PDB file of C-alpha atoms in Angstrom:
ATOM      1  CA  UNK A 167     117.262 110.558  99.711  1.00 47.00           C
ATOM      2  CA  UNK A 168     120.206 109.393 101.252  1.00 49.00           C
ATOM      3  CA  UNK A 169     118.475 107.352 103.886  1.00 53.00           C
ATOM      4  CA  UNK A 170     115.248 106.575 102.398  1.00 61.00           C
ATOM      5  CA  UNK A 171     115.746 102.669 102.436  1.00 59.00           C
ATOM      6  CA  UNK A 172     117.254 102.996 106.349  1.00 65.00           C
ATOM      7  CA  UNK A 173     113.786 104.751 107.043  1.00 71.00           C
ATOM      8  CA  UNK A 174     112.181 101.761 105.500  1.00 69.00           C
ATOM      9  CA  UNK A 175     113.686  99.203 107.516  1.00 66.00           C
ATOM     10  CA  UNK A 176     113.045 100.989 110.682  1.00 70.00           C
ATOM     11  CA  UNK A 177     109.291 101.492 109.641  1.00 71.00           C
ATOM     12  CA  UNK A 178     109.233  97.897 108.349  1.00 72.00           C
ATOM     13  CA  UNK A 179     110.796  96.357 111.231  1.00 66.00           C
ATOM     14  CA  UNK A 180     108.971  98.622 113.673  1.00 67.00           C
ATOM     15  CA  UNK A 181     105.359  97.635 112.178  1.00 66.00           C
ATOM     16  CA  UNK A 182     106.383  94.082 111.790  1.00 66.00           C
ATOM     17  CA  UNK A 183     109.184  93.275 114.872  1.00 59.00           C
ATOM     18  CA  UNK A 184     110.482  89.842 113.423  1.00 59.00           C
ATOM     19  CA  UNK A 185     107.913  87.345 114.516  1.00 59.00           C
ATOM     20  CA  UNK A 186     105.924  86.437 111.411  1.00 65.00           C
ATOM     21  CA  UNK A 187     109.082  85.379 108.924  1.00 68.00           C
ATOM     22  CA  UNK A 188     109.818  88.588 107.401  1.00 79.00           C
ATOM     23  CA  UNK A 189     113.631  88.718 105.735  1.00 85.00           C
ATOM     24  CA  UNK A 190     114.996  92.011 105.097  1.00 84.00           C
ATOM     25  CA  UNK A 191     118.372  92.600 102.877  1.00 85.00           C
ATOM     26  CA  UNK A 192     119.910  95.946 102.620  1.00 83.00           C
ATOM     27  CA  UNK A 193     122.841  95.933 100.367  1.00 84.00           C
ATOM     28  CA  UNK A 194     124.349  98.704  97.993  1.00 82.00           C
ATOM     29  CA  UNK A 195     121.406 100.984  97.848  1.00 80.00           C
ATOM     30  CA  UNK A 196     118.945  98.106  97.216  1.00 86.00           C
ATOM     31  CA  UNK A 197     116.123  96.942  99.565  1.00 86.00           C
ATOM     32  CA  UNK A 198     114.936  93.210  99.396  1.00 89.00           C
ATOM     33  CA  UNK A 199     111.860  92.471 101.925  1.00 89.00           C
ATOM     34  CA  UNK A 200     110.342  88.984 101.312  1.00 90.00           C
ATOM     35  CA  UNK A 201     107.468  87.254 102.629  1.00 89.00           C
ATOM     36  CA  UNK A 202     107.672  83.252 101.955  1.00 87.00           C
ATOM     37  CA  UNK A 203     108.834  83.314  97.791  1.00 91.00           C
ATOM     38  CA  UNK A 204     107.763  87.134  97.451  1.00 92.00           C
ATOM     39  CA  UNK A 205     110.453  89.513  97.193  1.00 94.00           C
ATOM     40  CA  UNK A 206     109.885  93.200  97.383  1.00 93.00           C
ATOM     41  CA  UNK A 207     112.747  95.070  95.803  1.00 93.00           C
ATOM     42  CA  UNK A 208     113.440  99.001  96.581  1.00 89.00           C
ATOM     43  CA  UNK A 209     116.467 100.426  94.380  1.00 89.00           C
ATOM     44  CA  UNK A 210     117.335 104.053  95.130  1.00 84.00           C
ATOM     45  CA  UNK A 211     118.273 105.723  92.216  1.00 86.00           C
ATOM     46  CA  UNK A 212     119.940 108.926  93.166  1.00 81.00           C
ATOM     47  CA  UNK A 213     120.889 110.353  89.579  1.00 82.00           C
ATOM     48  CA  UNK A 214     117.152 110.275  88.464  1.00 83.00           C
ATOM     49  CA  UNK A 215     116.115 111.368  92.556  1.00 84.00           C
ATOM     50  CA  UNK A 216     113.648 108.436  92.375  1.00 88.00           C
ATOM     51  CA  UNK A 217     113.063 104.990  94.250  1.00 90.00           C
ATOM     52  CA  UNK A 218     112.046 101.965  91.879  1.00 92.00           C
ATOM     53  CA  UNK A 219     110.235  99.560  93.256  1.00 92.00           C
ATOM     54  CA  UNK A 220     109.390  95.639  91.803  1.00 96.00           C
ATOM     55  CA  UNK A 221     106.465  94.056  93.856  1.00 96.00           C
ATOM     56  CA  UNK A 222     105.187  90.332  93.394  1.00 96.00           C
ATOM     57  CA  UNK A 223     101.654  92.036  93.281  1.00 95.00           C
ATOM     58  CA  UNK A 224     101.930  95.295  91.915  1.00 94.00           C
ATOM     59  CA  UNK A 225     104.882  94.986  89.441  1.00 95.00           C
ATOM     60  CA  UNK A 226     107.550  97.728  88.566  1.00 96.00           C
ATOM     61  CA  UNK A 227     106.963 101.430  90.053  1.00 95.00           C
ATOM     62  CA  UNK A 228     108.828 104.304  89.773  1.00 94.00           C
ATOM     63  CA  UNK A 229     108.554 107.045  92.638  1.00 92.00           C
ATOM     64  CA  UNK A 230     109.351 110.577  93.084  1.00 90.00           C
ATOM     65  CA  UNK A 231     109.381 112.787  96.227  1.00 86.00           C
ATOM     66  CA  UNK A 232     106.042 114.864  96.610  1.00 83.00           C
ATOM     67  CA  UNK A 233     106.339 117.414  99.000  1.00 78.00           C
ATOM     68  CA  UNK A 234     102.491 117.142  99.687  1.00 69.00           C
ATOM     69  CA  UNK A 235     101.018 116.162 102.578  1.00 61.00           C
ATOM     70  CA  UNK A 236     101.145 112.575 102.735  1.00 56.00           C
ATOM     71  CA  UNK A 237      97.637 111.233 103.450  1.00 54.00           C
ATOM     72  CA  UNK A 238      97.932 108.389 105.059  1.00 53.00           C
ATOM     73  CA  UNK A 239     100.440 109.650 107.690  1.00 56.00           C
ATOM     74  CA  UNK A 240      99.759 113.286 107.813  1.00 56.00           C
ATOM     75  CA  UNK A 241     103.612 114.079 107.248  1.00 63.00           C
ATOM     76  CA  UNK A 242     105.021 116.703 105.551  1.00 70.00           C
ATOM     77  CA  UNK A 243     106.134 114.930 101.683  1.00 75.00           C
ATOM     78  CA  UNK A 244     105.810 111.319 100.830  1.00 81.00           C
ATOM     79  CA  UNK A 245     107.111 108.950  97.708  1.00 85.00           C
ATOM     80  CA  UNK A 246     104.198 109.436  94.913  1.00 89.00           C
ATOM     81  CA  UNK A 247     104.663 107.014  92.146  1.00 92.00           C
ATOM     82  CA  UNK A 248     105.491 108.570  88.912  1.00 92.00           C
ATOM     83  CA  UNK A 249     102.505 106.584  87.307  1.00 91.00           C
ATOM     84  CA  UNK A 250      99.254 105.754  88.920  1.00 84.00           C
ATOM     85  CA  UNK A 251      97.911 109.078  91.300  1.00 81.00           C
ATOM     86  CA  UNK A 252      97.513 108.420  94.887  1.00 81.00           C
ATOM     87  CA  UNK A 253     100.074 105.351  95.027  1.00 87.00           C
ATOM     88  CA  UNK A 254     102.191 106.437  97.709  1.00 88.00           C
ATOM     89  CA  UNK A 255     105.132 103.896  98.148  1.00 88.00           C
ATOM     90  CA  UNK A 256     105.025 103.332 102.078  1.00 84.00           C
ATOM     91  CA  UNK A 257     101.458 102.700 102.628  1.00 85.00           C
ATOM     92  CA  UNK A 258     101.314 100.511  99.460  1.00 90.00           C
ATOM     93  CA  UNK A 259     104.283  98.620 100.700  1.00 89.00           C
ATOM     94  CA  UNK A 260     103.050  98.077 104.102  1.00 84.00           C
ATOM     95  CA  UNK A 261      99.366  96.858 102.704  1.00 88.00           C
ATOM     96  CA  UNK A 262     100.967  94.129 100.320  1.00 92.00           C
ATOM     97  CA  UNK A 263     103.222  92.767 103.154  1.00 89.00           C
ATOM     98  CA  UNK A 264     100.138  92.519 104.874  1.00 85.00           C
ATOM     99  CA  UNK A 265      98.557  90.445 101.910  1.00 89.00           C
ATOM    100  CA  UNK A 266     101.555  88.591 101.399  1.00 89.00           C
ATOM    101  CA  UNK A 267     101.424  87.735 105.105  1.00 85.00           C
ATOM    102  CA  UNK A 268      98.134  86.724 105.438  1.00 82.00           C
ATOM    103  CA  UNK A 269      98.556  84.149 102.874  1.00 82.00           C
ATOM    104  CA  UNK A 270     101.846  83.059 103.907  1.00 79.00           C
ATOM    105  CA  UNK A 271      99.808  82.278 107.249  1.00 77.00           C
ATOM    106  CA  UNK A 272      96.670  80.465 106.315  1.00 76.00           C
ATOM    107  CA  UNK A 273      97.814  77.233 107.213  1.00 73.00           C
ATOM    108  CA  UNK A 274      99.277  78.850 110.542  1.00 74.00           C
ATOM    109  CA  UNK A 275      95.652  79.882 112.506  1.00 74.00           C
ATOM    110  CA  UNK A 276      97.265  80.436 115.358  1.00 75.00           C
ATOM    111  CA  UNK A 277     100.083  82.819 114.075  1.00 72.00           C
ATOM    112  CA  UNK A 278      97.525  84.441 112.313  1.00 70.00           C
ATOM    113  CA  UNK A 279      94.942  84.980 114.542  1.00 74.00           C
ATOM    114  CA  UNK A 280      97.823  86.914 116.097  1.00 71.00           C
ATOM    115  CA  UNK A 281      98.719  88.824 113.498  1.00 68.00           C
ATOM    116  CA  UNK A 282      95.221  89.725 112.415  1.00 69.00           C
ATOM    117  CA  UNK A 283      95.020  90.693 116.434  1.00 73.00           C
ATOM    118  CA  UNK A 284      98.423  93.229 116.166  1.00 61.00           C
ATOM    119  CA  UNK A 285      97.379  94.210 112.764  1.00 66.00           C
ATOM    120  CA  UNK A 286      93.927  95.834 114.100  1.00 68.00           C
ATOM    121  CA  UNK A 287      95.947  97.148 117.180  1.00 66.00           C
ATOM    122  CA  UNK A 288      98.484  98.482 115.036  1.00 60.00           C
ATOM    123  CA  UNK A 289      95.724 100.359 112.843  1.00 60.00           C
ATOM    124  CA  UNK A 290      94.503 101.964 116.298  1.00 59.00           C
TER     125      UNK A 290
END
């Protein structure tokens, strides 16, 4: 758990590189990511072994590790909200950014075209 938001940012930065105005914070346990005026915030909460999470679209989650396959990935375990079945807290995270992004780009059809281009290239 100790490195859960450091995996984040490397997945995060790794799917998104810096091009299309993503900011990224990492300070005392607590992840910001913000697209435009969203903010995504990821608090580690090590007494309760859980990750809370506040999205502009989805609101306030709570996670806890699942050892299960994760479904998306294929990897052994994944962050299962406590909540809502079948929420897992990467992929979720990764498809609002993409959302966010998208809108944060409409008025950009260039950029965008280009991100809708690496997006499908990423999915490959």
């Amino acid at each position: 758990m100790e490195f859960v938001q450091d995996d984040l940012i490397e997945e995060i930065d790794d799917l998104f590189g810096e091009e299309i105005g993503l900011e990224m914070d990492y300070s005392s346990g607590v992840l910001e990511v913000a697209v435009g005026d969203r903010m995504w915030v990821i608090n580690k909460q090590s007494p309760n072994k859980q990750i809370w999470w506040s999205s502009p679209f989805s609101g306030p989650k709570r996670f806890e590790w699942s050892s299960n396959s994760n479904p998306i990935t294929g990897e052994d375990g994944s962050w299962m909200c406590t909540k809502e079945d079948g929420f897992e807290l990467v992929s979720n995270l990764i498809r609002e950014l993409d959302d966010a992004i998208e809108e944060e780009l409409q008025d950009d059809r260039d950029t965008l075209q280009k991100f809708n281009s690496w997006k499908g290239e990423r999915a490959s």
